[in-house]
Amino acid sequence: MATDLLTITDLHVSVDDKPILRGVNLRMQRGETHALMGPNGSGKSTLGLALMGHPKYVVTQGAIELNGVDLLAMEADARARAGIFMAFQRPVAIPGVKMADFLRHATTNVRFPDRKEGEQLIPMKDFRKELRAKMDHLRMDVEFARRYVNDGFSGGEMKRAEILQMAMLQPKFAILDETDSGLDADAVRLASESIAEIGRNNMGLLIITHHDKLLEHNPPDFTHVMLGGRIVETGGVELAAELYSQGYDRIRRTYPEAEAENRAMLDHDEPQLSAVERE
Amino acid sequence: MTTALQPFGFDTDSFEAFLAQRAEPDWLLSMRRQSWDTYSKLAWPTRDHEEWIRTDIRTFRIENFRPPIQAPPASVAPPGLLTREVELAGACVSINSHSTSHWLAPQLASKGVLFGSLPELLADNADRLRPHLERQIVLPGYDKFAALTSAFWIGGQLLFVPRGVRVELPLHSLAALTADGVDLQKTLVILEEGAEATMLSETASLSVDVEAGNVVGSAPAESRGLHAGITEIVQGAGSRLRYVNLQNWGTGVWHFAHQKARLERDAGLQWTLAALGGKTAKVNQQVELAGKRSECQVNGVMFTEGRQHFSYHTLQHHQAPETRSDFLYKSALQDKSRTVWRGMIKVDPAAQKTDGYQRNDNLLLSDTSRADSIPGLEIEADDVRCTHGSTSGNVEEELIFYACSRGLTRREAVRLIVTGFFQQVLDRITIPSVRDALVNAIAQRVREYR
């Protein structure tokens, strides 16, 4: 059976006319787990946001294709309906919008990509049942569904809410941007296990992380190292282990040109989703 | 003699002709004449007046309108927005100031509740209602519109709930205007000691087939109209009122409203004020917390679009100790529309231990809309807690992107964010049909953002 394929070819991305990615190549099959590692400012989040279609992340060159279909021609909502998902590092709050209402709308659109605005949402009863089951699974209190999206959530709650959304939307490919950051050890373990159960074998996972816990539960088939807006090295699970225990010194020495670009980029602040992280 | 006669305009001849056909008691006619005198002496407000600096009514011409002395060209109005699937205790409808239908559950009538058209109820209860009409908590001399309404009111509603009577189900009133119609009305809501009631009141513009006298739908948006109204709410000790006002005229209607409530000891008022329609709306909303421990919550929900201009002047006047007021207004503005909100918390020297709160939040859905927000405090007591604040801002692109990344279209995302913006104030409204009506009306109005 042919599996879904996401290909990124020679991708160049600028933010506010400042080049951040300078020729990224990546090929992922559904069912594979890829770790994306690299020092701060190397462009990991930028790759994720460009994949998801953030309007500020302008692709100046290259291609992103899902099963040969051009994703760059699609807005973010169409990409979501095509099966792309991103768990954000710092998800924004939407005051006044209940998690359950938001997710019911999102789930309907993603499951019925041809739905027109204003058409029926999936029935409340079925949706509630499914949501409750998934929340039980993630050990989330039912009260969570009645709270406003990310509004006043702790860091841990936000990350779990992102995983819950991934569980409901069942994407083909998911980008997890530091879904383990800002969590205590127990919360990291829970998040890691949940991602493994929901995602592994079923989705293509692109995991951006600094920690080893997440990768312990989700051993990568491939590890990519970013530096200065490029993937400079790709290896297996052993590369992730090396980077975790020994850091990026070897990488920096081996790729001095990319290292220089990385330093230049760090002089500017890398734009991020604007919400303040509440821990 | 070359005097230009305007026998149907708002002049002294037409006023006298109007009085001659009213068959009202002398005390009322004399009140009307006094107000007419005030009206004649007052100038139309201009931008030199404090309250009108930001509100331009130079294109308003009273000559373009006729006093609505004749019966309306239709007798049936469409159902309101606020009462979907709501069981009512009574309802009344007026078109162009004239009552066209009203009913009240007989068991309430037998307890002494009065509800319906003020002029009709006045005919049978003149002596009983006299003190309530003479009270005039909205001063006829406040401005030219208050004077005009005090002199020339033709329609309006009365709700009177006697001491200790609890009206469980809501009462509904709908005031409608046809093209070029005029709604000149006085509304009195009187709750005696310990009484309780819920009143839902709304307005609409109608399109009428004049030949057949049938309503054929809502009016063309731009059709001209005038509303000048006075609403007086007077609550006795310990009474409880939930009052909802939805201004939903077509966008060609001038709306000039004076609304004031006075609360005695331990009285409670939850007042929801929603505004969606009208061309230019100038509203004075005042609450006097006259009795100890009286409390008032105001929930304002406004959505403007096109070239609509809404101007709200609110006063929460703490006159007695331990009173509480909590005013929250939220507006979303689309296109070239504009809102002005000027709120004042006034605390008299006697009103110790009061708690006053006011807040106005504005969400700008276009670069060409504008919201002016001017909160104010005037405090003469030293042991009080008063807070106020206001915000204005755009829909954040990051919120839109977040929702889009979950599969919502841009427009769905903006709608969700806009209704979310209103949720805080909607959550305070304890009547589900009102909440639903407002959410739907707002969601329908939100268009593509940028």
XYZ file of C-alpha atoms in Angstrom:
729
model
C 0.000 0.000 0.000
C 1.384 3.358 -0.981
C 1.825 5.543 2.066
C 1.520 9.306 2.386
C 4.619 11.275 1.551
C 5.669 14.765 2.588
C 8.564 16.287 0.676
C 10.374 19.537 1.330
C 12.726 20.586 -1.453
C 15.299 23.378 -1.312
C 13.073 25.448 0.990
C 14.037 29.070 1.555
C 11.962 31.089 4.011
C 12.179 34.714 5.061
C 10.502 36.591 7.861
C 10.216 40.360 7.461
C 12.577 40.043 4.481
C 15.182 38.370 6.659
C 16.232 34.941 5.310
C 15.912 32.230 7.970
C 15.814 28.957 6.056
C 18.403 28.587 3.306
C 17.637 25.428 1.409
C 16.019 22.727 3.551
C 15.449 19.250 2.101
C 13.391 16.658 3.958
C 11.382 13.616 2.982
C 8.957 11.969 5.419
C 6.663 9.012 5.107
C 3.617 8.550 7.232
C 4.481 6.214 10.074
C 8.025 7.533 10.429
C 9.342 9.542 13.360
C 11.863 12.278 12.589
C 13.692 14.255 15.241
C 14.654 17.811 14.342
C 17.424 19.098 16.555
C 19.736 22.061 16.533
C 20.856 25.027 18.601
C 18.671 28.076 19.235
C 18.014 30.189 16.189
C 18.871 27.445 13.722
C 15.406 27.623 12.128
C 13.555 24.600 13.563
C 10.369 26.462 14.529
C 10.530 28.393 11.279
C 10.431 25.151 9.336
C 7.366 24.063 11.312
C 5.524 27.358 10.870
C 6.374 27.491 7.161
C 5.018 23.964 6.777
C 1.804 24.975 8.549
C 1.457 28.089 6.406
C 1.956 30.980 8.818
C 1.465 34.096 6.662
C 4.520 35.864 8.112
C 6.814 33.050 7.001
C 7.354 33.781 3.334
C 8.671 31.024 1.094
C 11.071 32.649 -1.362
C 12.253 29.473 -3.056
C 11.627 25.731 -3.055
C 8.642 23.427 -2.657
C 6.536 21.599 -0.082
C 4.409 18.770 -1.409
C 2.042 16.295 0.176
C 1.661 13.270 -2.081
C 2.787 15.437 -4.968
C 0.222 18.159 -4.241
C 1.642 21.662 -3.763
C 1.032 22.733 -0.156
C 2.464 26.191 -0.748
C -0.582 27.075 -2.829
C -2.804 26.413 0.201
C -3.706 28.616 3.166
C -3.169 27.215 6.649
C -6.759 25.968 6.949
C -6.509 24.006 3.699
C -3.235 22.460 4.863
C -4.904 21.409 8.102
C -7.685 19.777 6.102
C -5.072 18.104 3.892
C -3.634 16.441 7.007
C -0.910 18.712 8.380
C -0.856 19.582 12.076
C 1.445 21.567 14.279
C 1.579 21.485 18.079
C 2.829 24.970 18.876
C 5.542 25.796 21.300
C 3.539 28.716 22.650
C -0.093 28.368 21.622
C -2.141 31.571 21.822
C -5.255 31.975 23.949
C -8.634 32.644 22.361
C -10.651 34.256 25.160
C -14.343 33.465 25.240
C -14.129 30.454 22.923
C -14.684 27.156 24.689
C -12.220 24.376 23.955
C -15.067 21.992 23.086
C -16.701 24.409 20.616
C -13.381 25.201 19.006
C -12.449 21.553 18.644
C -15.870 20.531 17.364
C -15.580 23.079 14.598
C -11.983 22.098 13.826
C -12.703 18.373 13.884
C -15.683 18.755 11.562
C -13.675 20.773 9.046
C -10.725 18.400 9.059
C -12.859 15.261 8.797
C -15.110 16.735 6.131
C -12.682 18.838 4.104
C -15.368 19.747 1.570
C -17.708 21.182 4.196
C -18.967 24.660 3.314
C -19.145 27.420 5.914
C -22.367 27.278 7.852
C -23.049 23.597 7.145
C -23.760 21.170 9.964
C -21.095 20.335 12.512
C -20.635 16.747 13.653
C -23.417 15.880 16.100
C -22.785 17.204 19.598
C -23.520 13.873 21.245
C -21.031 11.866 19.187
C -18.446 14.590 19.475
C -18.749 14.830 23.246
C -18.423 11.089 23.634
C -15.291 10.970 21.533
C -13.762 14.040 23.174
C -14.407 12.657 26.632
C -12.774 9.349 25.744
C -9.693 11.077 24.368
C -9.499 13.355 27.402
C -9.756 10.386 29.752
C -6.930 8.823 27.851
C -4.790 11.929 28.311
C -5.871 12.096 31.969
C -7.475 15.478 31.431
C -10.336 16.694 33.590
C -13.660 17.018 31.725
C -13.845 20.600 32.979
C -11.047 21.323 30.520
C -13.445 21.206 27.556
C -15.509 24.028 29.036
C -12.538 26.331 29.529
C -11.609 28.938 26.959
C -8.941 27.899 24.459
C -5.528 28.154 26.193
C -6.864 31.005 28.341
C -5.113 30.954 31.692
C -3.727 27.470 30.990
C -0.529 26.438 32.733
C 2.380 25.452 30.506
C 1.568 21.785 31.041
C -2.134 22.271 30.306
C -1.330 24.071 27.075
C 0.894 21.262 25.858
C -1.682 18.636 26.772
C -4.327 20.674 24.975
C -2.148 20.613 21.865
C -1.818 16.835 22.116
C -5.571 16.515 22.604
C -6.118 18.488 19.420
C -3.717 16.212 17.586
C -5.607 13.203 18.918
C -8.931 14.590 17.677
C -7.724 15.810 14.284
C -5.709 12.664 13.435
C -3.396 14.338 10.940
C -1.223 12.507 8.415
C 1.809 14.531 9.503
C 2.333 16.334 12.796
C 5.024 18.813 13.751
C 5.602 18.895 17.501
C 7.471 22.060 18.433
C 9.027 21.528 21.851
C 5.910 19.884 23.159
C 8.038 18.798 26.124
C 9.428 22.192 27.102
C 8.333 23.873 30.295
C 7.028 20.614 31.758
C 8.144 18.783 34.852
C 9.475 15.231 34.592
C 6.098 13.534 35.142
C 4.380 15.759 32.630
C 7.091 15.087 30.044
C 6.633 11.349 30.523
C 2.874 11.641 30.156
C 3.212 13.806 27.048
C 5.773 11.428 25.544
C 3.627 8.373 26.151
C 0.558 10.087 24.753
C 2.331 11.143 21.600
C 3.663 7.621 21.157
C 0.190 6.113 21.525
C -1.571 8.619 19.331
C 1.048 9.292 16.740
C 3.563 6.561 16.240
C 2.933 4.185 13.352
C -0.132 6.189 12.496
C 1.305 9.580 11.616
C 4.504 11.034 10.306
C 5.992 12.857 13.297
C 8.474 15.693 13.082
C 9.588 16.213 16.657
C 11.474 19.389 17.550
C 13.054 18.863 20.944
C 15.956 19.555 23.245
C 15.180 16.649 25.569
C 15.783 12.960 25.399
C 12.640 11.857 27.235
C 10.390 12.578 24.300
C 12.657 10.601 22.003
C 12.981 7.764 24.500
C 9.300 7.025 24.028
C 9.392 8.020 20.390
C 12.702 6.721 19.049
C 13.343 8.534 15.788
C 13.859 6.686 12.552
C 15.809 9.726 11.435
C 17.537 12.550 13.278
C 18.169 15.833 11.462
C 20.448 18.567 12.721
C 19.733 22.138 11.727
C 22.286 24.902 11.781
C 22.107 28.300 10.117
C 18.844 27.522 8.348
C 19.913 24.208 6.789
C 19.824 20.561 7.691
C 23.533 19.886 7.935
C 23.459 16.265 9.041
C 20.983 13.396 9.070
C 21.447 10.204 11.008
C 19.543 7.648 13.040
C 18.596 7.402 16.697
C 22.301 7.359 17.687
C 22.746 10.930 16.380
C 19.985 12.180 18.679
C 21.691 10.441 21.607
C 25.020 11.994 20.738
C 23.584 15.515 20.484
C 21.724 15.120 23.736
C 24.749 13.957 25.690
C 27.506 15.962 23.980
C 25.781 19.080 22.586
C 26.460 20.782 19.309
C 30.218 21.449 19.526
C 31.125 18.821 16.943
C 28.400 20.086 14.593
C 29.494 23.684 14.979
C 33.120 22.756 14.239
C 32.256 20.575 11.269
C 30.052 23.190 9.585
C 31.739 26.560 10.211
C 29.884 28.303 7.409
C 26.443 27.304 8.755
C 27.640 28.148 12.266
C 28.527 31.676 11.125
C 25.057 32.097 9.606
C 23.476 30.767 12.783
C 25.344 33.353 14.841
C 24.274 36.087 12.452
C 20.639 35.053 12.810
C 20.848 34.946 16.581
C 21.769 38.621 16.565
C 18.160 39.163 15.571
C 15.333 37.742 17.566
C 13.662 34.841 15.912
C 9.964 35.734 15.625
C 7.735 33.522 17.706
C 4.044 33.124 18.284
C 3.307 36.055 20.470
C 1.537 34.600 23.497
C 3.301 34.847 26.767
C 4.013 31.487 28.259
C 2.286 31.110 31.583
C 3.879 28.528 33.807
C -49.439 86.599 4.817
C -46.810 84.339 3.328
C -46.207 82.056 6.284
C -45.217 78.645 5.012
C -47.690 76.241 6.548
C -46.445 72.856 7.649
C -49.632 71.461 9.074
C -48.138 68.001 9.552
C -44.677 68.958 10.852
C -43.475 69.320 14.421
C -44.783 72.797 15.075
C -47.131 74.402 17.579
C -50.155 73.982 15.298
C -49.590 70.297 14.865
C -48.848 69.965 18.582
C -52.145 71.617 19.523
C -53.983 69.518 16.943
C -52.369 66.464 18.483
C -53.439 67.476 22.027
C -56.986 68.153 20.856
C -57.429 64.540 19.770
C -55.757 62.969 22.831
C -58.620 63.059 25.367
C -56.086 63.112 28.188
C -56.541 64.531 31.703
C -55.645 68.179 32.219
C -52.618 67.471 34.412
C -51.067 65.483 31.594
C -51.910 68.046 28.930
C -50.354 70.722 31.060
C -47.180 68.647 31.508
C -47.025 68.195 27.772
C -47.478 71.947 27.173
C -44.701 72.764 29.591
C -42.386 70.367 27.792
C -43.408 71.816 24.445
C -42.491 75.213 25.766
C -39.086 73.846 26.778
C -38.704 72.210 23.367
C -39.469 75.484 21.612
C -36.872 77.346 23.630
C -34.058 74.809 23.286
C -31.721 74.732 20.316
C -30.767 71.509 18.564
C -27.548 70.186 20.050
C -24.407 71.014 18.121
C -20.827 69.895 18.424
C -20.243 72.728 20.868
C -22.128 70.690 23.463
C -19.993 68.421 25.607
C -22.100 65.333 24.868
C -22.215 65.974 21.129
C -18.593 66.817 20.377
C -18.083 63.496 18.630
C -21.599 63.077 17.285
C -22.586 65.045 14.233
C -26.322 65.447 13.600
C -26.146 68.292 11.111
C -27.908 66.136 8.531
C -30.784 65.436 10.934
C -33.814 67.543 10.003
C -36.977 67.312 12.061
C -38.765 68.789 9.021
C -38.183 65.516 7.215
C -40.549 63.779 9.600
C -44.244 64.044 10.460
C -45.765 63.439 13.885
C -47.173 59.899 13.652
C -50.743 60.920 14.401
C -52.375 58.616 11.873
C -52.734 54.903 12.366
C -49.843 52.865 10.949
C -49.970 51.402 7.443
C -49.709 47.874 8.806
C -51.135 45.982 11.714
C -48.912 42.927 11.875
C -45.267 42.893 12.839
C -42.909 39.923 12.506
C -41.895 38.014 15.629
C -38.963 39.434 17.561
C -35.438 38.102 17.811
C -35.407 37.773 21.582
C -38.281 35.387 22.158
C -37.477 32.330 20.072
C -38.849 29.318 21.948
C -39.634 31.476 24.962
C -42.873 31.134 26.872
C -44.186 34.617 27.635
C -46.502 36.115 30.220
C -47.522 38.924 27.899
C -46.543 40.793 24.768
C -47.236 44.031 22.992
C -46.454 45.401 19.572
C -46.443 48.912 18.222
C -45.866 50.237 14.724
C -44.966 53.896 14.155
C -45.840 54.670 17.810
C -49.274 53.046 17.642
C -50.169 49.959 19.593
C -51.308 47.185 17.271
C -51.657 44.300 19.699
C -51.098 43.410 23.307
C -51.962 40.684 25.747
C -51.229 39.756 29.335
C -51.801 36.448 31.092
C -55.156 36.827 32.962
C -53.760 35.491 36.237
C -51.291 38.394 36.273
C -53.953 40.943 35.388
C -55.993 39.675 38.318
C -53.048 40.337 40.630
C -53.000 43.944 39.505
C -50.181 43.746 36.988
C -50.539 46.255 34.169
C -48.756 45.636 30.909
C -49.244 46.980 27.401
C -49.647 50.273 25.618
C -49.070 53.201 28.003
C -51.672 55.515 26.398
C -54.334 52.795 26.441
C -53.643 51.786 30.046
C -53.568 55.428 31.034
C -57.112 55.912 29.787
C -58.393 53.434 32.393
C -55.931 54.100 35.200
C -55.225 57.803 35.020
C -55.287 58.554 38.741
C -53.232 55.531 39.647
C -50.590 56.302 37.064
C -50.471 60.038 37.616
C -47.649 60.022 40.217
C -45.556 57.796 37.964
C -45.961 60.126 35.006
C -45.387 63.228 37.088
C -42.197 61.833 38.546
C -40.274 62.510 35.300
C -36.923 61.098 36.380
C -35.743 61.939 32.877
C -35.881 65.718 32.882
C -37.718 67.170 29.879
C -35.165 69.957 29.807
C -32.151 67.613 29.540
C -31.904 68.296 25.821
C -34.141 69.054 22.864
C -34.878 65.371 22.250
C -35.939 64.793 25.849
C -38.218 67.829 25.592
C -39.688 66.678 22.270
C -40.419 63.224 23.655
C -41.883 64.552 26.911
C -44.232 66.820 24.987
C -45.141 64.676 22.036
C -44.926 61.042 23.094
C -47.619 59.089 21.345
C -46.885 55.461 22.135
C -44.843 53.447 24.550
C -45.264 50.676 27.042
C -46.153 50.366 30.652
C -45.201 47.571 32.978
C -46.550 47.957 36.482
C -46.012 45.174 39.002
C -47.685 45.686 42.387
C -46.035 45.082 45.717
C -44.813 41.541 46.256
C -46.009 40.153 42.911
C -43.536 37.962 41.081
C -43.931 37.679 37.327
C -42.115 34.457 36.493
C -42.261 34.475 32.691
C -40.834 37.291 30.570
C -42.921 40.053 29.022
C -42.084 41.128 25.513
C -42.486 44.368 23.645
C -41.659 45.074 20.025
C -41.643 48.571 18.544
C -41.498 48.703 14.760
C -41.015 51.457 12.217
C -42.013 51.567 8.570
C -40.229 53.707 5.968
C -40.270 57.384 7.053
C -41.999 56.291 10.248
C -41.627 57.979 13.619
C -41.518 56.210 16.984
C -42.174 58.754 19.709
C -42.530 56.873 22.886
C -42.452 56.905 26.620
C -41.943 53.671 28.498
C -42.501 53.224 32.202
C -41.411 50.180 34.147
C -42.635 50.372 37.719
C -41.908 47.624 40.213
C -43.330 48.141 43.667
C -41.676 46.827 46.791
C -40.582 43.204 46.486
C -41.944 42.782 42.944
C -40.070 40.775 40.318
C -40.213 40.749 36.520
C -38.311 40.194 33.289
C -38.984 42.452 30.342
C -37.587 41.941 26.866
C -37.941 44.908 24.605
C -36.749 45.295 21.043
C -37.137 47.369 17.910
C -37.286 46.550 14.201
C -37.836 48.213 10.855
C -40.538 46.858 8.580
C -41.321 46.935 4.945
C -45.034 47.326 4.315
C -47.236 46.789 1.320
C -49.295 49.937 1.839
C -52.174 48.830 -0.420
C -52.688 45.559 1.363
C -51.498 46.769 4.755
C -49.318 43.703 5.075
C -45.847 43.381 6.386
C -43.720 42.048 3.579
C -40.420 41.745 5.389
C -37.801 43.805 7.043
C -37.364 47.276 5.660
C -34.761 48.180 3.068
C -31.767 48.844 5.244
C -31.469 52.503 4.401
C -35.127 53.524 4.767
C -35.448 56.604 6.892
C -36.994 56.734 10.338
C -36.892 58.514 13.680
C -37.049 57.226 17.212
C -37.153 59.596 20.139
C -37.830 57.849 23.404
C -37.789 58.075 27.148
C -37.605 55.011 29.333
C -38.049 55.322 33.070
C -37.510 52.382 35.379
C -38.540 52.861 38.983
C -37.930 50.048 41.422
C -39.247 49.863 44.949
C -37.373 48.329 47.869
C -36.181 44.769 47.326
C -37.624 44.507 43.812
C -35.821 42.577 41.103
C -35.905 43.420 37.406
C -34.202 41.937 34.390
C -34.602 44.380 31.542
C -33.357 43.760 28.013
C -33.246 46.427 25.344
C -32.357 45.481 21.787
C -32.077 48.368 19.347
C -32.376 46.725 15.948
C -33.754 49.403 13.625
C -32.774 49.551 9.971
C -29.656 51.583 9.235
C -31.577 54.662 8.114
C -33.121 55.353 11.519
C -32.100 58.183 13.841
C -32.250 56.924 17.410
C -32.339 59.355 20.331
C -32.982 57.698 23.660
C -33.004 58.730 27.290
C -33.116 55.801 29.657
C -32.987 56.085 33.389
C -33.526 53.794 36.332
C -33.995 54.617 39.990
C -33.534 51.903 42.580
C -34.719 51.966 46.172
C -33.248 50.003 49.062
C -32.083 46.449 48.228
C -33.485 46.639 44.706
C -31.623 44.798 41.960
C -31.545 45.523 38.239
C -29.869 43.519 35.515
C -30.014 45.640 32.409
C -28.869 44.312 29.063
C -28.474 46.885 26.372
C -27.815 45.594 22.884
C -27.541 47.715 19.785
C -27.195 46.520 16.220
C -29.251 48.908 14.100
C -29.846 52.552 13.442
C -27.979 55.192 11.487
C -26.955 57.410 14.357
C -27.826 56.368 17.880
C -27.387 58.727 20.802
C -28.253 57.104 24.085
C -28.167 58.434 27.619
C -28.302 55.661 30.126
C -28.405 56.518 33.782
C -28.902 54.522 36.926
C -29.567 56.118 40.285
C -28.755 53.846 43.188
C -30.976 55.808 45.542
C -31.521 53.238 48.280
C -29.072 51.461 50.547
C -27.625 48.204 49.140
C -29.333 48.604 45.776
C -27.358 47.115 42.910
C -27.281 47.294 39.153
C -25.501 45.264 36.519
C -25.415 46.605 32.963
C -24.393 44.436 30.024
C -23.792 46.342 26.817
C -23.403 44.528 23.499
C -22.908 46.592 20.347
C -22.047 45.728 16.783
C -21.663 48.501 14.231
C -20.988 48.400 10.502
C -21.273 50.534 7.399
C -21.319 54.151 8.514
C -23.253 53.610 11.734
C -22.478 55.913 14.630
C -23.378 54.956 18.202
C -22.846 57.341 21.066
C -23.458 56.205 24.625
C -23.350 58.390 27.696
C -23.743 56.428 30.865
C -23.990 57.461 34.477
C -23.920 55.154 37.468
C -24.907 57.420 40.304
C -24.335 56.077 43.799
C -26.526 58.078 46.159
C -26.795 55.693 49.108
C -24.371 53.569 51.140
C -23.328 50.039 50.195
C -24.642 50.284 46.657
C -23.065 48.348 43.818
C -22.875 49.034 40.119
C -21.160 46.961 37.459
C -21.293 48.259 33.882
C -19.606 46.282 31.116
C -19.907 47.389 27.493
C -18.390 45.566 24.560
C -18.474 46.769 20.972
C -17.205 45.319 17.725
C -16.884 47.726 14.828
C -16.795 46.914 11.133
C -16.333 49.081 8.015
C -16.382 52.838 8.652
C -18.548 52.691 11.738
C -17.844 54.544 14.914
C -18.704 54.320 18.587
C -18.375 56.814 21.373
C -18.676 55.692 24.947
C -18.448 58.077 27.821
C -19.084 56.568 31.207
C -19.219 58.224 34.583
C -19.306 56.798 38.079
C -20.583 59.412 40.476
C -20.490 58.781 44.213
C -22.313 61.178 46.538
C -20.841 62.013 49.967
C -23.449 59.815 51.675
C -22.700 56.782 49.549
C -19.988 55.180 51.679
C -18.898 51.586 51.082
C -20.098 51.569 47.520
C -18.547 49.440 44.819
C -18.626 50.894 41.324
C -17.179 49.268 38.232
C -17.232 50.284 34.610
C -15.485 48.891 31.589
C -15.678 49.378 27.833
C -13.870 47.038 25.430
C -13.818 47.633 21.688
C -12.775 45.285 18.919
C -11.948 47.020 15.654
C -12.645 44.823 12.637
C -11.421 47.336 10.090
C -8.770 50.025 9.838
C -11.450 52.596 9.092
C -13.587 52.055 12.190
C -13.028 54.089 15.296
C -13.966 53.730 18.949
C -13.638 56.538 21.474
C -13.814 55.459 25.062
C -13.853 57.943 27.897
C -14.343 56.489 31.372
C -14.690 58.871 34.289
C -15.001 59.014 38.060
C -16.460 61.669 40.316
C -16.152 60.530 43.892
C -17.185 62.512 46.939
C -17.161 59.753 49.527
C -13.921 58.466 51.045
C -14.636 54.814 51.774
C -15.466 53.385 48.354
C -14.117 51.028 45.746
C -14.428 52.291 42.187
C -12.608 50.880 39.196
C -12.839 51.573 35.534
C -11.054 50.741 32.324
C -11.273 50.509 28.602
C -9.494 48.726 25.770
C -9.513 49.018 21.985
C -7.732 46.695 19.609
C -7.792 44.682 16.412
C -8.307 40.982 15.950
C -4.825 39.559 16.403
C -3.461 37.782 13.343
C -1.834 35.162 15.569
C -5.257 34.126 16.872
C -6.590 33.841 13.346
C -3.600 31.748 12.282
C -3.972 29.469 15.277
C -7.621 28.762 14.439
C -6.816 28.353 10.729
C -4.083 25.854 11.568
C -6.878 23.727 13.047
C -8.864 23.777 9.822
C -11.119 26.810 10.336
C -11.425 29.175 7.400
C -10.319 32.729 7.979
C -13.902 33.925 8.227
C -14.881 31.141 10.619
C -11.841 32.011 12.705
C -12.754 35.706 12.846
C -16.367 34.910 13.731
C -15.247 32.666 16.517
C -12.825 35.260 17.862
C -15.475 38.003 17.687
C -18.106 35.937 19.480
C -15.406 34.983 21.981
C -14.759 38.671 22.542
C -18.423 39.107 23.508
C -18.584 35.933 25.592
C -17.590 37.624 28.839
C -20.577 39.941 28.649
C -22.908 37.288 27.184
C -22.023 34.962 30.083
C -23.514 37.531 32.452
C -26.864 37.571 30.681
C -29.065 35.076 32.450
C -31.683 34.690 29.696
C -30.638 32.015 27.168
C -32.865 33.243 24.307
C -31.280 36.682 24.536
C -27.776 35.238 24.540
C -28.535 33.047 21.513
C -30.184 35.875 19.578
C -27.223 38.168 20.120
C -24.629 35.518 19.240
C -26.459 34.690 16.001
C -27.017 38.310 15.041
C -23.362 39.158 15.588
C -22.008 36.055 13.830
C -24.171 36.841 10.791
C -22.781 40.348 10.584
C -19.074 39.493 10.742
C -17.604 39.524 7.267
C -14.115 38.770 5.963
C -11.532 40.500 8.111
C -9.150 42.571 5.997
